[in-house]
Amino acid sequence: MTSTGPNDPHIIEEHWSHPDHPLELFQFIINEHDDDDNTTILICDGCTQPITVTHPSYYGCTQCKFFLHSVCATKLPTVLPIGSSSSHPQHSLALTMKTRFYAAVYCEVCGCPTNGFYYKCEACDMKIDICCAFLPSRIKYKSHKHHPFILQPAYHHHPVTLIFSIPDEHRYFGRWCNICSDYVPVISWMYYCHKCTYFVHIKCATAPVSAL
């Protein structure tokens, strides 16, 4: 996602995360007369990361001390369709936020708490922070050039059932293993969670964590 573009508004009259007051567009700058002890630190209430000169455009409500990176304010999809998030491809995810400032939810991908924006799967009651929701399924790393690194989710939080064939209602679209991301044959032994439409090869489900 990119930073603020030419069509982004100077004022957001009613943002979904802060409907009580407008959000105004600002530019983060460091005053050359400030020393390190006096430098103001602004934290984005969306991703909970600092607002810095690297991406200086941000929206804020100075009355409430509520701030958002421009990308968090204007570029986050309100819904991630099925298959668009590598962290939870089997269902759509809805953008939401905590209801109380001091409350926190735990991301079920990284396991870390967040009091910022997160995506939620209503079918699984699964919460994923916005950084983990956009993790790529594969990356190349310069210190390991021969093979890509594949995103490996933690093993499933619901009981899974051993079945021999993909249920009829899921056959049309085909399915993939939620651990290795390879195709799961329609007729084969596999583990399955009906609640989450979650499929896993037997070899992936029973492999030691260190081997994944």
mmCIF file of C-alpha atoms in Angstrom:
data_model
loop_
_atom_site.group_PDB
_atom_site.id
_atom_site.type_symbol
_atom_site.label_atom_id
_atom_site.label_comp_id
_atom_site.label_asym_id
_atom_site.label_seq_id
_atom_site.Cartn_x
_atom_site.Cartn_y
_atom_site.Cartn_z
ATOM 1 C CA MET A 1 0.000 0.000 0.000
ATOM 2 C CA THR A 2 1.118 3.497 -0.761
ATOM 3 C CA SER A 3 1.178 6.708 1.235
ATOM 4 C CA THR A 4 -1.188 9.649 0.799
ATOM 5 C CA GLY A 5 -2.107 10.377 -2.817
ATOM 6 C CA PRO A 6 -3.264 13.540 -4.546
ATOM 7 C CA ASN A 7 -6.927 12.564 -4.212
ATOM 8 C CA ASP A 8 -6.869 12.003 -0.469
ATOM 9 C CA PRO A 9 -9.023 14.566 1.357
ATOM 10 C CA HIS A 10 -7.569 17.252 3.570
ATOM 11 C CA ILE A 11 -10.386 16.604 6.036
ATOM 12 C CA ILE A 12 -12.161 13.319 6.727
ATOM 13 C CA GLU A 13 -15.455 14.443 8.163
ATOM 14 C CA GLU A 14 -16.479 11.111 9.673
ATOM 15 C CA HIS A 15 -13.995 8.242 9.764
ATOM 16 C CA TRP A 16 -15.428 4.846 10.728
ATOM 17 C CA SER A 17 -12.937 4.511 13.604
ATOM 18 C CA HIS A 18 -13.489 8.039 14.976
ATOM 19 C CA PRO A 19 -16.975 9.298 14.041
ATOM 20 C CA ASP A 20 -17.249 11.976 16.747
ATOM 21 C CA HIS A 21 -14.825 14.500 15.203
ATOM 22 C CA PRO A 22 -13.257 15.169 11.788
ATOM 23 C CA LEU A 23 -9.707 13.993 11.081
ATOM 24 C CA GLU A 24 -7.349 16.561 9.575
ATOM 25 C CA LEU A 25 -4.387 15.790 7.317
ATOM 26 C CA PHE A 26 -0.994 16.688 8.793
ATOM 27 C CA GLN A 27 2.668 16.264 7.867
ATOM 28 C CA PHE A 28 5.068 14.917 10.455
ATOM 29 C CA ILE A 29 8.204 17.052 10.779
ATOM 30 C CA ILE A 30 11.085 17.203 13.217
ATOM 31 C CA ASN A 31 11.997 20.663 14.440
ATOM 32 C CA GLU A 32 15.741 21.141 14.090
ATOM 33 C CA HIS A 33 15.761 22.928 17.473
ATOM 34 C CA ASP A 34 14.283 19.943 19.288
ATOM 35 C CA ASP A 35 16.636 17.576 21.058
ATOM 36 C CA ASP A 36 15.976 13.850 21.382
ATOM 37 C CA ASP A 37 14.360 14.245 24.799
ATOM 38 C CA ASN A 38 11.808 16.746 23.530
ATOM 39 C CA THR A 39 10.898 15.071 20.236
ATOM 40 C CA THR A 40 7.169 14.333 20.100
ATOM 41 C CA ILE A 41 6.338 10.672 19.499
ATOM 42 C CA LEU A 42 3.061 10.032 17.708
ATOM 43 C CA ILE A 43 1.602 6.538 17.634
ATOM 44 C CA CYS A 44 -0.875 5.471 14.973
ATOM 45 C CA ASP A 45 -4.086 4.226 16.595
ATOM 46 C CA GLY A 46 -4.590 1.872 13.655
ATOM 47 C CA CYS A 47 -1.393 -0.153 13.336
ATOM 48 C CA THR A 48 0.024 1.004 16.730
ATOM 49 C CA GLN A 49 3.348 1.847 15.049
ATOM 50 C CA PRO A 50 5.110 5.245 15.306
ATOM 51 C CA ILE A 51 4.383 8.007 12.816
ATOM 52 C CA THR A 52 7.763 9.106 11.425
ATOM 53 C CA VAL A 53 9.372 11.169 8.677
ATOM 54 C CA THR A 54 9.629 8.008 6.560
ATOM 55 C CA HIS A 55 5.863 8.180 5.936
ATOM 56 C CA PRO A 56 5.082 11.689 7.176
ATOM 57 C CA SER A 57 1.439 12.097 6.114
ATOM 58 C CA TYR A 58 -1.067 11.329 8.836
ATOM 59 C CA TYR A 59 -4.586 12.188 9.928
ATOM 60 C CA GLY A 60 -5.347 13.385 13.408
ATOM 61 C CA CYS A 61 -7.949 14.625 15.825
ATOM 62 C CA THR A 62 -5.979 16.907 18.119
ATOM 63 C CA GLN A 63 -8.917 17.198 20.496
ATOM 64 C CA CYS A 64 -8.855 13.464 21.249
ATOM 65 C CA LYS A 65 -5.170 12.832 20.537
ATOM 66 C CA PHE A 66 -6.240 10.276 17.947
ATOM 67 C CA PHE A 67 -3.858 9.731 15.023
ATOM 68 C CA LEU A 68 -3.680 7.493 11.976
ATOM 69 C CA HIS A 69 -1.058 6.983 9.292
ATOM 70 C CA SER A 70 -2.611 8.148 6.035
ATOM 71 C CA VAL A 71 -2.483 4.590 4.743
ATOM 72 C CA CYS A 72 -4.296 3.298 7.844
ATOM 73 C CA ALA A 73 -6.941 5.997 7.477
ATOM 74 C CA THR A 74 -7.642 5.699 3.753
ATOM 75 C CA LYS A 75 -6.115 2.578 2.197
ATOM 76 C CA LEU A 76 -7.159 -0.350 4.389
ATOM 77 C CA PRO A 77 -9.952 -2.410 2.778
ATOM 78 C CA THR A 78 -12.981 -2.726 5.030
ATOM 79 C CA VAL A 79 -13.312 -6.342 3.893
ATOM 80 C CA LEU A 80 -10.641 -8.767 2.701
ATOM 81 C CA PRO A 81 -12.382 -11.257 0.374
ATOM 82 C CA ILE A 82 -11.919 -15.012 0.624
ATOM 83 C CA GLY A 83 -8.390 -15.985 -0.404
ATOM 84 C CA SER A 84 -6.893 -12.506 -0.229
ATOM 85 C CA SER A 85 -5.153 -12.936 3.140
ATOM 86 C CA SER A 86 -2.463 -15.601 3.350
ATOM 87 C CA SER A 87 -2.955 -15.710 7.098
ATOM 88 C CA HIS A 88 -6.575 -16.898 6.804
ATOM 89 C CA PRO A 89 -7.522 -17.524 3.162
ATOM 90 C CA GLN A 90 -10.613 -19.655 3.711
ATOM 91 C CA HIS A 91 -12.946 -16.863 4.841
ATOM 92 C CA SER A 92 -13.435 -13.141 4.335
ATOM 93 C CA LEU A 93 -12.122 -10.797 7.031
ATOM 94 C CA ALA A 94 -13.786 -7.597 8.262
ATOM 95 C CA LEU A 95 -11.822 -4.575 9.474
ATOM 96 C CA THR A 96 -12.693 -3.587 13.029
ATOM 97 C CA MET A 97 -11.207 -2.092 16.180
ATOM 98 C CA LYS A 98 -11.343 -2.553 19.948
ATOM 99 C CA THR A 99 -14.302 -0.948 21.721
ATOM 100 C CA ARG A 100 -12.323 0.253 24.738
ATOM 101 C CA PHE A 101 -9.018 2.101 24.540
ATOM 102 C CA TYR A 102 -7.271 0.022 27.203
ATOM 103 C CA ALA A 103 -8.676 -3.285 25.966
ATOM 104 C CA ALA A 104 -6.488 -5.495 23.793
ATOM 105 C CA VAL A 105 -7.085 -8.441 21.508
ATOM 106 C CA TYR A 106 -4.566 -11.136 20.700
ATOM 107 C CA CYS A 107 -3.646 -11.735 17.078
ATOM 108 C CA GLU A 108 -4.102 -15.410 16.322
ATOM 109 C CA VAL A 109 -1.276 -15.352 13.786
ATOM 110 C CA CYS A 110 1.602 -13.825 15.756
ATOM 111 C CA GLY A 111 0.115 -14.229 19.238
ATOM 112 C CA CYS A 112 0.850 -10.613 20.189
ATOM 113 C CA PRO A 113 -1.699 -8.245 21.770
ATOM 114 C CA THR A 114 -2.919 -5.159 19.929
ATOM 115 C CA ASN A 115 -5.252 -2.315 20.844
ATOM 116 C CA GLY A 116 -5.348 -1.037 17.272
ATOM 117 C CA PHE A 117 -7.222 -2.077 14.147
ATOM 118 C CA TYR A 118 -7.551 -5.757 13.333
ATOM 119 C CA TYR A 119 -9.343 -8.028 10.908
ATOM 120 C CA LYS A 120 -11.905 -10.483 12.198
ATOM 121 C CA CYS A 121 -13.300 -13.691 10.749
ATOM 122 C CA GLU A 122 -16.880 -13.885 11.994
ATOM 123 C CA ALA A 123 -17.191 -17.577 11.095
ATOM 124 C CA CYS A 124 -14.178 -18.575 13.227
ATOM 125 C CA ASP A 125 -14.203 -15.727 15.754
ATOM 126 C CA MET A 126 -10.573 -15.262 14.720
ATOM 127 C CA LYS A 127 -8.737 -11.947 15.074
ATOM 128 C CA ILE A 128 -5.675 -10.934 13.035
ATOM 129 C CA ASP A 129 -3.823 -7.637 13.419
ATOM 130 C CA ILE A 130 -3.534 -5.577 10.252
ATOM 131 C CA CYS A 131 0.189 -6.263 9.811
ATOM 132 C CA CYS A 132 -0.276 -10.039 9.908
ATOM 133 C CA ALA A 133 -3.339 -9.865 7.655
ATOM 134 C CA PHE A 134 -1.166 -8.590 4.795
ATOM 135 C CA LEU A 135 1.783 -10.970 5.252
ATOM 136 C CA PRO A 136 2.859 -12.488 1.909
ATOM 137 C CA SER A 137 2.552 -16.268 1.588
ATOM 138 C CA ARG A 138 6.129 -16.556 0.284
ATOM 139 C CA ILE A 139 9.211 -14.375 0.521
ATOM 140 C CA LYS A 140 12.755 -14.529 -0.801
ATOM 141 C CA TYR A 141 15.516 -13.693 1.629
ATOM 142 C CA LYS A 142 18.981 -12.623 0.524
ATOM 143 C CA SER A 143 20.758 -14.849 3.048
ATOM 144 C CA HIS A 144 18.858 -17.916 1.791
ATOM 145 C CA LYS A 145 18.596 -17.479 -1.959
ATOM 146 C CA HIS A 146 18.004 -21.085 -2.997
ATOM 147 C CA HIS A 147 14.460 -21.519 -1.656
ATOM 148 C CA PRO A 148 11.615 -19.203 -0.642
ATOM 149 C CA PHE A 149 10.320 -18.960 2.908
ATOM 150 C CA ILE A 150 6.684 -20.040 3.197
ATOM 151 C CA LEU A 151 4.309 -18.547 5.750
ATOM 152 C CA GLN A 152 3.437 -21.260 8.248
ATOM 153 C CA PRO A 153 0.377 -20.690 10.436
ATOM 154 C CA ALA A 154 0.241 -22.107 13.961
ATOM 155 C CA TYR A 155 -1.758 -25.304 14.153
ATOM 156 C CA HIS A 156 -5.552 -24.942 14.314
ATOM 157 C CA HIS A 157 -7.456 -23.706 17.408
ATOM 158 C CA HIS A 158 -10.543 -25.931 16.827
ATOM 159 C CA PRO A 159 -10.723 -29.750 16.865
ATOM 160 C CA VAL A 160 -10.191 -31.251 13.403
ATOM 161 C CA THR A 161 -11.674 -34.456 11.983
ATOM 162 C CA LEU A 162 -9.944 -37.051 9.826
ATOM 163 C CA ILE A 163 -11.916 -37.458 6.568
ATOM 164 C CA PHE A 164 -11.304 -39.235 3.270
ATOM 165 C CA SER A 165 -12.878 -36.838 0.781
ATOM 166 C CA ILE A 166 -13.668 -33.130 0.563
ATOM 167 C CA PRO A 167 -17.356 -32.498 1.405
ATOM 168 C CA ASP A 168 -19.554 -31.904 -1.624
ATOM 169 C CA GLU A 169 -20.239 -28.241 -0.815
ATOM 170 C CA HIS A 170 -16.500 -27.445 -1.098
ATOM 171 C CA ARG A 171 -15.542 -29.490 -4.151
ATOM 172 C CA TYR A 172 -16.418 -26.961 -6.841
ATOM 173 C CA PHE A 173 -13.793 -24.408 -5.875
ATOM 174 C CA GLY A 174 -11.064 -26.859 -4.849
ATOM 175 C CA ARG A 175 -9.108 -26.555 -1.631
ATOM 176 C CA TRP A 176 -5.562 -26.025 -0.418
ATOM 177 C CA CYS A 177 -3.662 -27.100 2.670
ATOM 178 C CA ASN A 178 -3.662 -24.379 5.298
ATOM 179 C CA ILE A 179 -0.120 -25.246 6.356
ATOM 180 C CA CYS A 180 1.863 -25.866 3.154
ATOM 181 C CA SER A 181 -0.539 -24.093 0.724
ATOM 182 C CA ASP A 182 -0.390 -26.988 -1.763
ATOM 183 C CA TYR A 183 -3.539 -28.403 -3.346
ATOM 184 C CA VAL A 184 -5.561 -30.962 -1.393
ATOM 185 C CA PRO A 185 -6.934 -33.712 -3.700
ATOM 186 C CA VAL A 186 -10.688 -34.174 -3.520
ATOM 187 C CA ILE A 187 -10.269 -37.884 -2.734
ATOM 188 C CA SER A 188 -7.566 -38.304 -0.097
ATOM 189 C CA TRP A 189 -7.125 -38.533 3.642
ATOM 190 C CA MET A 190 -7.025 -35.123 5.273
ATOM 191 C CA TYR A 191 -7.879 -33.273 8.475
ATOM 192 C CA TYR A 192 -10.864 -30.944 8.303
ATOM 193 C CA CYS A 193 -12.549 -28.318 10.501
ATOM 194 C CA HIS A 194 -16.151 -27.781 9.411
ATOM 195 C CA LYS A 195 -16.503 -24.517 11.349
ATOM 196 C CA CYS A 196 -13.583 -22.823 9.569
ATOM 197 C CA THR A 197 -13.552 -24.738 6.253
ATOM 198 C CA TYR A 198 -10.002 -25.666 7.212
ATOM 199 C CA PHE A 199 -8.143 -28.445 5.320
ATOM 200 C CA VAL A 200 -4.732 -29.911 6.132
ATOM 201 C CA HIS A 201 -2.687 -32.733 4.610
ATOM 202 C CA ILE A 202 -2.086 -35.512 7.119
ATOM 203 C CA LYS A 203 1.685 -35.194 6.674
ATOM 204 C CA CYS A 204 1.492 -31.450 7.464
ATOM 205 C CA ALA A 205 -0.723 -31.917 10.508
ATOM 206 C CA THR A 206 1.531 -34.599 12.007
ATOM 207 C CA ALA A 207 4.937 -33.152 11.095
ATOM 208 C CA PRO A 208 7.051 -31.821 13.986
ATOM 209 C CA VAL A 209 7.005 -28.020 14.221
ATOM 210 C CA SER A 210 10.745 -27.896 13.506
ATOM 211 C CA ALA A 211 10.164 -29.697 10.209
ATOM 212 C CA LEU A 212 7.559 -27.254 8.892
#
